[in-house]
Amino acid sequence: MIIKLYNTLTREVEPLTPLRKEYVAMYSCGPTVYNYVHIGNLRAFVMTDVIQRVLKAIGGYNVRWVMNITDIDDKIIHDSAAGSNVWQEEMGASSSDAKQNLRAFTRFYEDEFLKDIVSVGLDINHFYKMPRATEYIGEMQELIRAIVKNKFAYISDGSVYFDVTAYEKSYAYGRLFQIDRENFREGVRIDADEYDRENVSDFALWKGKKPGEPFWEFEIEGQQLPGRPGWHIECSAMSHAILGLPIDIHTGGVDLRFPHHEDELAQCCGGYGVSDQSSFWVHNEHLEVEGKKMSKSLGNFFTLRDLIKLGIDPIDLRFALLLAHYRSKLNFTFESLKAAAASRKRIQEFIWDVISVSNGTSTDGVKNESESVSAPSFQYLKKAAEALADDIHTPRALAELNTFVGSVSIGELSAQSASAILSEMKIFNEVFGVWTFSPHSAIEVPTEIVLLAEKRWEARKMKNWSESDRLRDEIANRGWTVMDGKDSYELEPRQ
RNA sequence: GGUCCCGUGGUAGAGUGGCUAUACAGAGCUCUGCAAAAGCUCGUACAUCGGUUCAAAUCCGGUCGGGACCUCCA
């Protein structure tokens, strides 16, 4: 199926036509590893994960998916410096070697990041590569030399800056984000950078070393400029080195449109001479909590571990994130998270019911193929797939999936229809990744509970209702629910 | 100061001129000794004011409210 995506470059939903026959090249801006990711960050990673899954499962493409790890930037340098008050014991001993501290610090948060994204359903094997910025310093320096050589950058006071004014004479600047430089807001942020650049719209490609900071040697135009890369240069250099330019899809949060992506694009055009870094630029909207931007001061700031502490299953968070379209703001509330969990469970129960029909263990009875059974309404699934192909419309797809589930009567299914449903549902789960297709494993029930339940079943058979109800209460007090069937009962942990 | 987005039922969230979104929660019913689970049914929601139109949640304008971005934040 043709996949359509909203492209920030054209501000339109466009059909994707991959540039290469063999695979779709996709680059996602990854985390800056200086802290635990929060649920807003996770939305971006889940979104980008679902895009690549749709490309594979619905589009039928091979995908080379790259996500970078930013392990060098101002905050990292600050927080990993010797004597930092945010240094964690697990990072090991802080030393006098700034580079070594930086490495210990970032590796710690990189590991935590990987754990977190796996928790919310990403599969590390899906990545073609997860490059660290510090491992591509050479490529970045090469790109910077090329940009300087092309006269789109200048050296000033030990640093290298991109010259937007010069660049604009040959290329368009502001393709992803129309900036209005006449009306730059007055404020401290513009002057926050202590480095010397000629124009406020210029940005650093290379930042000269400051005392105590980690640095890399850099020779350019016969000068020695020890220092470190600017923020934007890594993504330009790594997308070029690993995937080759132009790529098909570049993703990130809306806030990255400007300056990060705009500057990446300018660096690629100005340095590599390509006309585009990427055909598609896809940006996800932010997540809000109780209608407000997440912020620590408002007390509505959550990391994944905060939610896990509250007893929330990370996969329910994944599902809750997919309940909204990626280009809409998502209002995260605990009530909606609870609703998401119940909704996910509903489909999971359906899958388990269908599995029991397909393997003949259903207690509802299985129909023969010859018996006139109503065929499952597969048109809903077709619509669901179309919704995914249409700019990754997960909420519409889930609505169709729910309608499909509601249209199927388990008791009317043949084993063959059940198998057909399962193979269809598996395709959707390749995208959503929130359900399991293993048979409903019997949860281990403690012997004492089983004994009580057996006793109750006997009492019930004798129509001794008061004893039966007493035992049910006792079982309930110990955390289990009894559900009576026709010839047997089931035990489930109480919710 | 500039640019832009949004305001849908208790909650979340689709829908962009006339046709049931969907899910969760809630109410009623069926089943059940009673429950639980499951199934069925239901609610007459589109911030507000005005305009366009045979017809507006949907288009246009005003108002109110929320939010984002405007140099390193996903």
Coordinates of C-alpha atoms (C1' of nucleotides) in Angstrom, one line a residue:
Chain A
M1 CA 0.0 0.0 0.0
I2 CA 1.2 3.5 -0.8
I3 CA 2.1 5.4 2.4
K4 CA 1.3 9.0 2.7
L5 CA 3.0 11.4 5.2
Y6 CA 2.7 15.0 6.1
N7 CA 5.8 16.7 4.9
T8 CA 6.8 19.9 6.8
L9 CA 8.9 20.9 3.7
T10 CA 5.8 21.2 1.5
R11 CA 3.2 21.5 4.3
E12 CA 1.2 18.8 2.6
V13 CA 0.3 15.2 2.9
E14 CA 2.2 13.5 0.1
P15 CA 2.7 9.9 -1.1
L16 CA 6.1 8.5 -0.2
T17 CA 8.2 7.4 -3.2
P18 CA 11.4 6.0 -1.8
L19 CA 14.6 7.3 -3.5
R20 CA 16.2 3.8 -3.4
K21 CA 14.8 0.6 -4.6
E22 CA 16.3 -1.5 -1.7
Y23 CA 15.1 0.4 1.3
V24 CA 13.7 3.5 2.8
A25 CA 16.3 5.6 4.6
M26 CA 15.0 7.2 7.8
Y27 CA 16.8 9.3 10.3
S28 CA 15.3 10.2 13.7
C29 CA 16.7 12.8 16.0
G30 CA 17.4 10.9 19.2
P31 CA 17.9 11.8 22.8
T32 CA 20.5 14.1 24.3
V33 CA 21.6 11.8 27.1
Y34 CA 22.0 14.0 30.1
N35 CA 18.9 12.9 32.1
Y36 CA 16.1 10.3 32.0
V37 CA 13.7 10.8 29.1
H38 CA 10.2 12.0 30.0
I39 CA 6.9 10.9 28.6
G40 CA 6.9 13.7 26.1
N41 CA 10.2 12.5 24.7
L42 CA 8.8 9.0 24.6
R43 CA 5.9 10.2 22.5
A44 CA 8.4 11.3 19.8
F45 CA 10.2 7.9 19.9
V46 CA 7.0 5.9 19.8
M47 CA 5.8 8.0 16.9
T48 CA 8.9 7.5 14.9
D49 CA 8.8 3.8 15.8
V50 CA 5.3 3.5 14.5
I51 CA 6.2 5.3 11.3
Q52 CA 8.9 2.8 10.5
R53 CA 6.6 -0.1 11.4
V54 CA 3.9 1.2 9.1
L55 CA 6.4 1.5 6.3
K56 CA 7.3 -2.2 6.8
A57 CA 4.0 -3.8 7.7
I58 CA 1.6 -1.8 5.6
G59 CA 4.0 -0.3 3.0
G60 CA 6.0 -3.5 2.5
Y61 CA 9.3 -1.6 2.5
N62 CA 12.6 -2.4 3.9
V63 CA 13.7 0.4 6.2
R64 CA 17.1 1.5 7.3
W65 CA 16.3 3.4 10.5
V66 CA 19.0 5.4 12.2
M67 CA 18.6 7.2 15.5
N68 CA 21.5 9.2 16.9
I69 CA 22.6 9.5 20.5
T70 CA 23.7 13.1 21.3
D71 CA 26.4 12.5 23.9
I72 CA 28.1 16.0 23.7
D73 CA 26.4 19.3 24.3
D74 CA 26.5 22.2 26.8
K75 CA 24.2 20.5 29.4
I76 CA 26.2 17.3 29.3
I77 CA 29.5 19.1 29.7
H78 CA 28.0 21.0 32.7
D79 CA 26.4 18.1 34.4
S80 CA 29.3 15.7 33.8
A81 CA 32.0 18.0 35.0
A82 CA 34.1 17.0 38.0
G83 CA 32.2 17.9 41.2
S84 CA 28.8 17.9 39.5
N85 CA 26.0 17.7 41.9
V86 CA 23.9 15.5 39.6
W87 CA 26.6 12.8 39.3
Q88 CA 25.1 9.4 40.1
E89 CA 26.9 6.7 42.0
E90 CA 26.1 4.1 39.2
M91 CA 28.3 6.2 36.8
G92 CA 31.4 5.2 38.7
A93 CA 34.0 7.5 40.1
S94 CA 34.2 11.0 38.7
S95 CA 37.8 11.8 37.6
S96 CA 39.8 14.7 36.6
D97 CA 39.6 13.7 32.9
A98 CA 36.7 15.7 31.4
K99 CA 36.3 13.3 28.5
Q100 CA 36.2 10.3 30.6
N101 CA 33.6 11.9 32.9
L102 CA 31.5 12.8 29.9
R103 CA 31.7 9.2 28.6
A104 CA 30.7 7.7 32.0
F105 CA 27.9 10.2 32.4
T106 CA 26.4 9.7 28.9
R107 CA 26.8 6.0 28.8
F108 CA 24.7 5.8 32.0
Y109 CA 21.8 7.8 30.6
E110 CA 22.2 6.1 27.2
D111 CA 21.6 2.7 28.9
E112 CA 18.6 4.1 30.8
F113 CA 17.3 5.5 27.5
L114 CA 17.5 2.2 25.8
K115 CA 15.8 0.4 28.7
D116 CA 13.0 3.0 28.5
I117 CA 12.3 2.8 24.8
V118 CA 12.3 -1.0 25.0
S119 CA 9.8 -0.8 27.8
V120 CA 7.5 1.3 25.6
G121 CA 7.7 -1.3 22.8
L122 CA 10.6 -0.3 20.6
D123 CA 12.8 -3.1 19.4
I124 CA 16.5 -2.3 19.4
N125 CA 16.9 -4.7 16.5
H126 CA 14.8 -2.4 14.3
F127 CA 17.6 0.1 14.3
Y128 CA 20.1 0.0 11.5
K129 CA 22.4 2.0 13.6
M130 CA 22.4 4.2 16.7
P131 CA 25.4 6.3 16.3
R132 CA 26.9 8.4 19.1
A133 CA 27.9 11.9 18.1
T134 CA 31.3 11.6 19.7
E135 CA 32.1 8.8 17.4
Y136 CA 31.7 10.9 14.3
I137 CA 33.8 13.9 15.2
G138 CA 36.0 13.3 12.2
E139 CA 33.1 13.3 9.8
M140 CA 31.7 16.5 11.3
Q141 CA 35.1 18.2 11.0
E142 CA 35.3 17.2 7.4
L143 CA 31.8 18.7 6.8
I144 CA 32.8 21.9 8.6
R145 CA 35.9 22.3 6.4
A146 CA 33.7 21.9 3.3
I147 CA 31.3 24.5 4.5
V148 CA 34.1 26.9 5.3
K149 CA 35.7 26.2 1.9
N150 CA 32.4 27.0 0.3
K151 CA 32.4 30.3 2.1
F152 CA 29.2 29.6 4.1
A153 CA 31.0 29.8 7.4
Y154 CA 33.7 31.8 9.1
I155 CA 36.2 31.3 11.9
S156 CA 35.9 33.7 14.8
D157 CA 37.7 33.6 18.1
G158 CA 38.5 29.9 18.0
S159 CA 35.0 28.9 16.9
V160 CA 33.4 28.3 13.5
Y161 CA 30.0 29.8 12.7
F162 CA 27.6 29.2 9.9
D163 CA 27.1 32.4 7.9
V164 CA 23.4 32.5 7.2
T165 CA 23.6 35.7 5.2
A166 CA 26.1 34.3 2.8
Y167 CA 24.2 31.0 2.6
E168 CA 21.0 32.8 1.7
K169 CA 22.6 34.2 -1.4
S170 CA 22.8 30.7 -2.9
Y171 CA 20.1 28.8 -1.0
A172 CA 16.8 29.2 0.6
Y173 CA 17.0 29.4 4.4
G174 CA 13.7 29.0 6.2
R175 CA 12.3 26.1 4.2
L176 CA 11.1 24.2 7.2
F177 CA 10.2 27.2 9.3
Q178 CA 9.5 30.7 8.1
I179 CA 11.4 32.8 10.5
D180 CA 10.6 36.4 10.9
R181 CA 13.9 38.0 11.8
E182 CA 12.5 41.5 11.8
N183 CA 10.4 40.6 14.8
F184 CA 12.8 38.6 16.9
R185 CA 11.6 38.7 20.4
E186 CA 13.7 40.9 22.6
G187 CA 15.1 38.9 25.4
V188 CA 18.1 37.2 27.1
R189 CA 18.1 34.1 25.0
I190 CA 19.5 35.6 22.0
D191 CA 22.5 36.8 23.9
A192 CA 22.7 33.7 26.0
D193 CA 25.5 32.3 23.9
E194 CA 28.8 33.6 25.0
Y195 CA 30.6 32.9 21.8
D196 CA 31.3 35.5 19.2
R197 CA 29.2 35.4 16.1
E198 CA 28.6 38.2 13.6
N199 CA 24.9 37.9 13.3
V200 CA 22.3 36.6 15.7
S201 CA 21.0 34.2 13.1
D202 CA 24.4 32.6 12.6
F203 CA 24.9 29.4 14.6
A204 CA 28.0 27.5 15.8
L205 CA 29.4 24.6 13.8
W206 CA 32.4 24.3 16.1
K207 CA 32.8 25.7 19.6
G208 CA 36.3 26.6 20.8
K209 CA 37.5 24.9 23.9
K210 CA 37.0 26.5 27.3
P211 CA 39.0 25.6 30.4
G212 CA 38.1 22.3 31.9
E213 CA 35.9 21.2 29.0
P214 CA 36.4 18.1 27.0
F215 CA 37.7 18.9 23.5
W216 CA 38.9 17.4 20.3
E217 CA 41.8 18.7 18.1
F218 CA 40.7 20.3 14.9
E219 CA 42.8 21.6 12.1
I220 CA 41.1 23.9 9.6
E221 CA 42.5 26.4 7.2
G222 CA 46.0 25.9 8.7
Q223 CA 44.7 26.8 12.2
Q224 CA 44.4 24.6 15.3
L225 CA 41.0 25.0 16.8
P226 CA 40.6 22.6 19.7
G227 CA 37.0 22.4 20.7
R228 CA 33.8 20.5 20.2
P229 CA 31.0 20.3 17.7
G230 CA 28.0 22.5 17.6
W231 CA 24.6 20.9 18.1
H232 CA 23.3 20.7 14.6
I233 CA 26.4 19.4 12.8
E234 CA 26.2 15.9 14.1
C235 CA 22.9 15.0 12.4
S236 CA 24.1 16.4 9.1
A237 CA 27.4 14.4 9.3
M238 CA 25.9 11.2 10.5
S239 CA 22.9 11.0 8.2
H240 CA 25.4 11.6 5.3
A241 CA 27.9 9.0 6.6
I242 CA 25.5 6.3 7.5
L243 CA 22.6 6.6 5.1
G244 CA 23.9 8.8 2.3
L245 CA 22.1 12.0 1.2
P246 CA 19.4 12.7 0.5
I247 CA 17.5 10.4 2.8
D248 CA 13.8 9.7 2.5
I249 CA 12.5 10.7 6.0
H250 CA 13.8 12.8 8.8
T251 CA 11.8 12.9 12.0
G252 CA 11.7 14.8 15.3
G253 CA 9.6 16.9 17.6
V254 CA 7.9 20.1 16.3
D255 CA 10.4 22.1 18.3
L256 CA 13.2 20.8 16.2
R257 CA 11.9 22.3 13.0
F258 CA 13.8 25.5 13.9
P259 CA 16.6 25.9 14.5
H260 CA 17.8 22.4 14.6
H261 CA 16.4 20.9 11.4
E262 CA 16.6 24.1 9.4
D263 CA 20.3 24.3 10.3
E264 CA 21.0 20.7 9.6
L265 CA 19.5 21.2 6.2
A266 CA 21.6 24.3 5.5
Q267 CA 24.8 22.5 6.6
C268 CA 24.1 19.6 4.2
C269 CA 23.3 21.9 1.3
G270 CA 26.2 24.2 2.0
G271 CA 28.7 21.5 2.8
Y272 CA 27.8 18.4 0.7
G273 CA 26.3 20.4 -2.1
V274 CA 23.1 18.4 -2.1
S275 CA 19.8 20.1 -2.8
D276 CA 18.0 18.3 0.0
Q277 CA 19.0 16.4 3.1
S278 CA 15.7 14.6 3.2
S279 CA 12.7 14.3 1.0
F280 CA 10.3 14.2 3.9
W281 CA 10.5 15.9 7.2
V282 CA 8.0 14.6 9.8
H283 CA 7.4 16.3 13.1
N284 CA 5.3 15.2 16.0
E285 CA 3.3 17.5 18.2
H286 CA 4.1 17.7 21.9
L287 CA 2.4 16.0 24.7
E288 CA 0.8 18.1 27.5
V289 CA -0.3 17.0 30.9
E290 CA -3.7 18.0 32.2
G291 CA -3.8 20.7 29.5
K292 CA -0.4 22.2 30.3
K293 CA 3.1 21.9 29.0
M294 CA 5.0 19.5 31.2
S295 CA 7.3 21.4 33.5
K296 CA 8.9 20.6 36.8
S297 CA 7.6 23.7 38.4
L298 CA 4.0 22.8 37.6
G299 CA 4.6 19.3 39.2
N300 CA 3.2 17.6 36.0
F301 CA 6.5 16.3 34.8
F302 CA 6.7 12.6 34.4
T303 CA 9.5 10.2 33.4
L304 CA 8.7 6.6 32.6
R305 CA 10.0 5.4 35.9
D306 CA 7.6 7.8 37.7
L307 CA 4.7 6.0 35.9
I308 CA 6.1 2.6 36.6
K309 CA 6.3 3.5 40.3
L310 CA 2.6 4.3 40.1
G311 CA 2.0 0.8 38.9
I312 CA 1.5 1.7 35.2
D313 CA 2.4 -0.7 32.5
P314 CA 4.7 1.1 29.9
I315 CA 2.9 -0.7 27.1
D316 CA -0.3 1.0 28.3
L317 CA 1.5 4.3 27.9
R318 CA 2.5 3.3 24.4
F319 CA -1.1 2.5 23.6
A320 CA -2.3 5.8 25.1
L321 CA 0.1 7.7 22.9
L322 CA -1.2 6.0 19.8
L323 CA -4.8 7.0 20.7
A324 CA -4.1 10.4 19.4
H325 CA -2.7 11.4 15.9
Y326 CA 0.9 12.3 16.0
R327 CA 0.4 15.8 14.7
S328 CA -2.2 16.7 17.4
K329 CA -1.3 17.8 20.8
L330 CA -2.0 15.0 23.2
N331 CA -3.5 15.7 26.5
F332 CA -2.1 13.1 28.9
T333 CA -4.3 12.4 31.9
F334 CA -4.3 9.5 34.3
E335 CA -7.9 8.9 33.4
S336 CA -7.2 8.6 29.7
L337 CA -4.3 6.3 30.6
K338 CA -6.7 4.1 32.5
A339 CA -9.1 4.1 29.6
A340 CA -6.3 3.2 27.3
A341 CA -5.4 0.2 29.4
A342 CA -8.9 -1.0 29.4
S343 CA -9.2 -0.5 25.7
R344 CA -6.0 -2.4 25.0
K345 CA -7.2 -5.2 27.2
R346 CA -10.5 -5.5 25.4
I347 CA -8.6 -6.3 22.1
Q348 CA -6.2 -8.6 23.9
E349 CA -9.1 -10.6 25.3
F350 CA -10.6 -10.7 21.8
I351 CA -7.3 -12.1 20.5
W352 CA -7.1 -14.7 23.2
D353 CA -10.7 -15.7 22.4
V354 CA -9.9 -16.1 18.7
I355 CA -6.8 -18.1 19.5
S356 CA -8.9 -20.5 21.6
V357 CA -11.3 -20.9 18.6
S358 CA -8.4 -21.5 16.2
N359 CA -6.8 -24.2 18.3
G360 CA -10.0 -25.8 19.3
T361 CA -9.8 -25.0 23.0
S362 CA -12.7 -22.5 23.1
T363 CA -15.4 -23.1 25.7
D364 CA -17.8 -21.3 23.4
G365 CA -17.8 -24.1 20.9
V366 CA -16.3 -24.0 17.4
K367 CA -18.4 -24.0 14.3
N368 CA -17.6 -26.2 11.3
E369 CA -16.7 -24.5 8.0
S370 CA -19.9 -26.1 6.5
E371 CA -22.1 -24.5 9.1
S372 CA -23.4 -21.2 7.9
V373 CA -21.3 -18.8 9.9
S374 CA -21.2 -15.1 9.3
A375 CA -17.9 -14.2 7.8
P376 CA -15.8 -11.7 9.7
S377 CA -16.2 -8.2 8.4
F378 CA -12.7 -7.7 7.0
Q379 CA -13.6 -4.4 5.4
Y380 CA -13.0 -2.8 8.8
L381 CA -9.5 -4.1 8.8
K382 CA -9.0 -2.8 5.3
K383 CA -10.1 0.6 6.5
A384 CA -7.8 0.3 9.5
A385 CA -4.8 -0.3 7.2
E386 CA -5.8 2.6 5.0
A387 CA -5.9 4.8 8.0
L388 CA -2.4 3.8 8.9
A389 CA -1.2 4.4 5.4
D390 CA -2.9 7.8 5.4
D391 CA -0.3 9.8 7.5
I392 CA -0.1 7.2 10.2
H393 CA -3.6 7.8 11.5
T394 CA -3.5 5.5 14.5
P395 CA -6.7 6.7 16.2
R396 CA -8.8 6.1 13.1
A397 CA -7.1 2.7 12.7
L398 CA -7.9 1.8 16.3
A399 CA -11.5 2.9 15.9
E400 CA -11.8 0.5 12.9
L401 CA -10.1 -2.2 14.8
N402 CA -12.6 -1.8 17.6
T403 CA -15.5 -1.9 15.2
F404 CA -14.1 -5.0 13.7
V405 CA -13.7 -6.7 17.1
G406 CA -17.3 -5.7 17.9
S407 CA -18.5 -7.2 14.7
V408 CA -17.2 -10.7 15.3
S409 CA -19.2 -13.1 17.4
I410 CA -16.7 -15.6 18.9
G411 CA -19.3 -18.3 19.2
E412 CA -20.0 -18.1 15.4
L413 CA -16.4 -18.5 14.3
S414 CA -15.0 -21.5 12.5
A415 CA -11.4 -22.5 13.3
Q416 CA -10.5 -21.4 9.8
S417 CA -12.0 -17.9 10.1
A418 CA -10.3 -17.6 13.5
S419 CA -6.9 -18.3 11.9
A420 CA -7.6 -15.7 9.2
I421 CA -8.5 -13.1 11.8
L422 CA -5.3 -13.9 13.7
S423 CA -3.0 -13.5 10.8
E424 CA -4.7 -10.1 10.0
M425 CA -4.5 -9.0 13.6
K426 CA -0.8 -9.9 13.7
I427 CA -0.1 -7.5 10.9
F428 CA -1.7 -4.7 12.9
N429 CA 0.3 -5.7 16.0
E430 CA 3.5 -5.4 13.9
V431 CA 2.5 -1.7 13.9
F432 CA 1.0 -1.2 17.3
G433 CA 3.1 -3.7 19.2
V434 CA 0.8 -3.8 22.3
W435 CA -0.7 -7.2 22.1
T436 CA 0.5 -10.8 22.6
F437 CA -0.4 -13.8 20.5
S438 CA 0.8 -16.4 22.9
P439 CA -2.1 -18.3 24.3
H440 CA -3.6 -16.9 27.5
S441 CA -1.1 -18.4 29.8
A442 CA -2.8 -19.7 33.0
I443 CA -1.6 -17.4 35.7
E444 CA -0.3 -19.4 38.6
V445 CA -2.9 -19.6 41.3
P446 CA -1.7 -20.3 44.9
T447 CA -2.7 -23.7 46.2
E448 CA -4.6 -22.2 49.1
I449 CA -6.8 -20.2 46.6
V450 CA -7.4 -23.3 44.5
L451 CA -8.4 -25.2 47.6
L452 CA -10.9 -22.5 48.6
A453 CA -12.3 -22.3 45.1
E454 CA -12.7 -26.1 45.0
K455 CA -14.5 -26.0 48.3
R456 CA -16.7 -23.3 47.0
W457 CA -17.5 -25.2 43.8
E458 CA -18.6 -28.1 45.9
A459 CA -20.8 -25.9 48.1
R460 CA -22.2 -24.3 45.0
K461 CA -23.1 -27.7 43.5
M462 CA -24.9 -28.5 46.7
K463 CA -26.7 -25.2 46.3
N464 CA -25.3 -24.1 49.6
W465 CA -25.3 -20.4 48.6
S466 CA -24.4 -18.9 51.9
E467 CA -21.3 -21.1 52.3
S468 CA -20.5 -20.5 48.6
D469 CA -20.7 -16.7 49.0
R470 CA -18.7 -16.8 52.2
L471 CA -15.9 -18.6 50.4
R472 CA -16.1 -16.2 47.5
D473 CA -15.6 -13.3 49.9
E474 CA -12.7 -15.1 51.4
I475 CA -11.1 -15.6 48.1
A476 CA -11.7 -12.0 47.2
N477 CA -10.0 -10.9 50.4
R478 CA -7.0 -12.8 49.3
G479 CA -6.9 -10.9 46.0
W480 CA -8.7 -13.2 43.6
T481 CA -12.0 -13.1 41.7
V482 CA -14.0 -16.2 40.9
M483 CA -15.9 -16.3 37.7
D484 CA -18.5 -19.1 37.4
G485 CA -18.9 -20.8 34.1
K486 CA -21.4 -23.5 33.1
D487 CA -19.4 -26.5 34.1
S488 CA -16.3 -24.9 35.7
Y489 CA -15.0 -21.7 37.1
E490 CA -12.1 -19.4 36.4
L491 CA -9.8 -17.5 38.8
E492 CA -8.3 -14.1 38.1
P493 CA -6.3 -11.8 40.2
R494 CA -8.4 -8.9 41.3
Q495 CA -7.9 -5.6 39.5
Chain B
rG1 C1' 6.3 42.4 19.8
rG2 C1' 5.9 38.6 15.7
rU3 C1' 4.1 33.8 13.6
rC4 C1' 0.8 29.9 14.2
rC5 C1' -2.4 26.0 16.3
rC6 C1' -6.5 24.5 19.1
rG7 C1' -11.4 24.8 21.9
rU8 C1' -16.3 18.3 20.2
rG9 C1' -20.5 14.4 25.3
rG10 C1' -18.0 12.7 32.4
rU11 C1' -12.8 11.5 30.1
rA12 C1' -9.6 10.8 25.9
rG13 C1' -10.2 11.5 20.8
rA14 C1' -11.9 11.0 15.2
rG15 C1' -14.8 13.8 12.0
rU16 C1' -14.1 19.7 7.8
rG17 C1' -21.0 21.5 4.7
rG18 C1' -26.4 17.2 5.1
rC19 C1' -25.0 10.4 6.7
rU20 C1' -23.7 5.9 14.1
rA21 C1' -16.8 7.8 14.9
rU22 C1' -14.4 4.8 18.5
rA23 C1' -12.8 3.6 23.3
rC24 C1' -13.1 4.2 28.7
rA25 C1' -16.5 5.7 32.5
rG26 C1' -22.0 5.9 33.4
rA27 C1' -27.3 4.1 33.1
rG28 C1' -30.8 0.1 31.7
rC29 C1' -31.5 -4.9 30.0
rU30 C1' -30.0 -10.2 29.0
rC31 C1' -27.4 -14.3 31.1
rU32 C1' -26.4 -15.9 36.4
rG33 C1' -28.9 -18.8 42.8
rC34 C1' -26.5 -13.9 43.6
rA35 C1' -22.2 -12.0 41.6
rA36 C1' -18.1 -11.5 38.2
rA37 C1' -17.2 -11.8 33.1
rA38 C1' -19.6 -11.3 28.5
rG39 C1' -23.4 -9.5 25.1
rC40 C1' -27.2 -5.9 23.8
rU41 C1' -29.3 -1.0 24.2
rC42 C1' -28.9 4.2 25.6
rG43 C1' -27.2 9.4 26.2
rU44 C1' -29.1 13.7 21.5
rA45 C1' -21.3 16.8 22.4
rC46 C1' -19.5 20.3 19.2
rA47 C1' -16.4 27.6 23.7
rU48 C1' -19.3 32.1 22.5
rC49 C1' -21.6 36.0 19.4
rG50 C1' -22.7 37.3 14.5
rG51 C1' -22.6 36.2 9.1
rU52 C1' -22.7 33.0 4.5
rU53 C1' -26.0 28.7 3.0
rC54 C1' -32.0 25.2 1.6
rA55 C1' -28.5 23.1 5.3
rA56 C1' -22.6 24.8 9.7
rA57 C1' -19.4 21.1 14.9
rU58 C1' -17.5 21.7 9.7
rC59 C1' -16.9 27.9 5.8
rC60 C1' -16.1 33.6 7.1
rG61 C1' -15.6 37.5 10.9
rG62 C1' -15.5 39.2 16.1
rU63 C1' -15.1 37.8 21.4
rC64 C1' -13.4 34.7 25.3
rG65 C1' -10.2 30.7 26.8
rG66 C1' -6.0 27.2 26.3
rG67 C1' -1.3 26.2 23.9
rA68 C1' 3.2 26.3 20.8
rC69 C1' 7.3 28.4 18.3
rC70 C1' 10.4 32.9 17.6
rU71 C1' 18.8 30.5 18.4
rC72 C1' 20.5 24.6 21.2
rC73 C1' 13.5 22.0 24.4
rA74 C1' 10.8 15.6 21.6

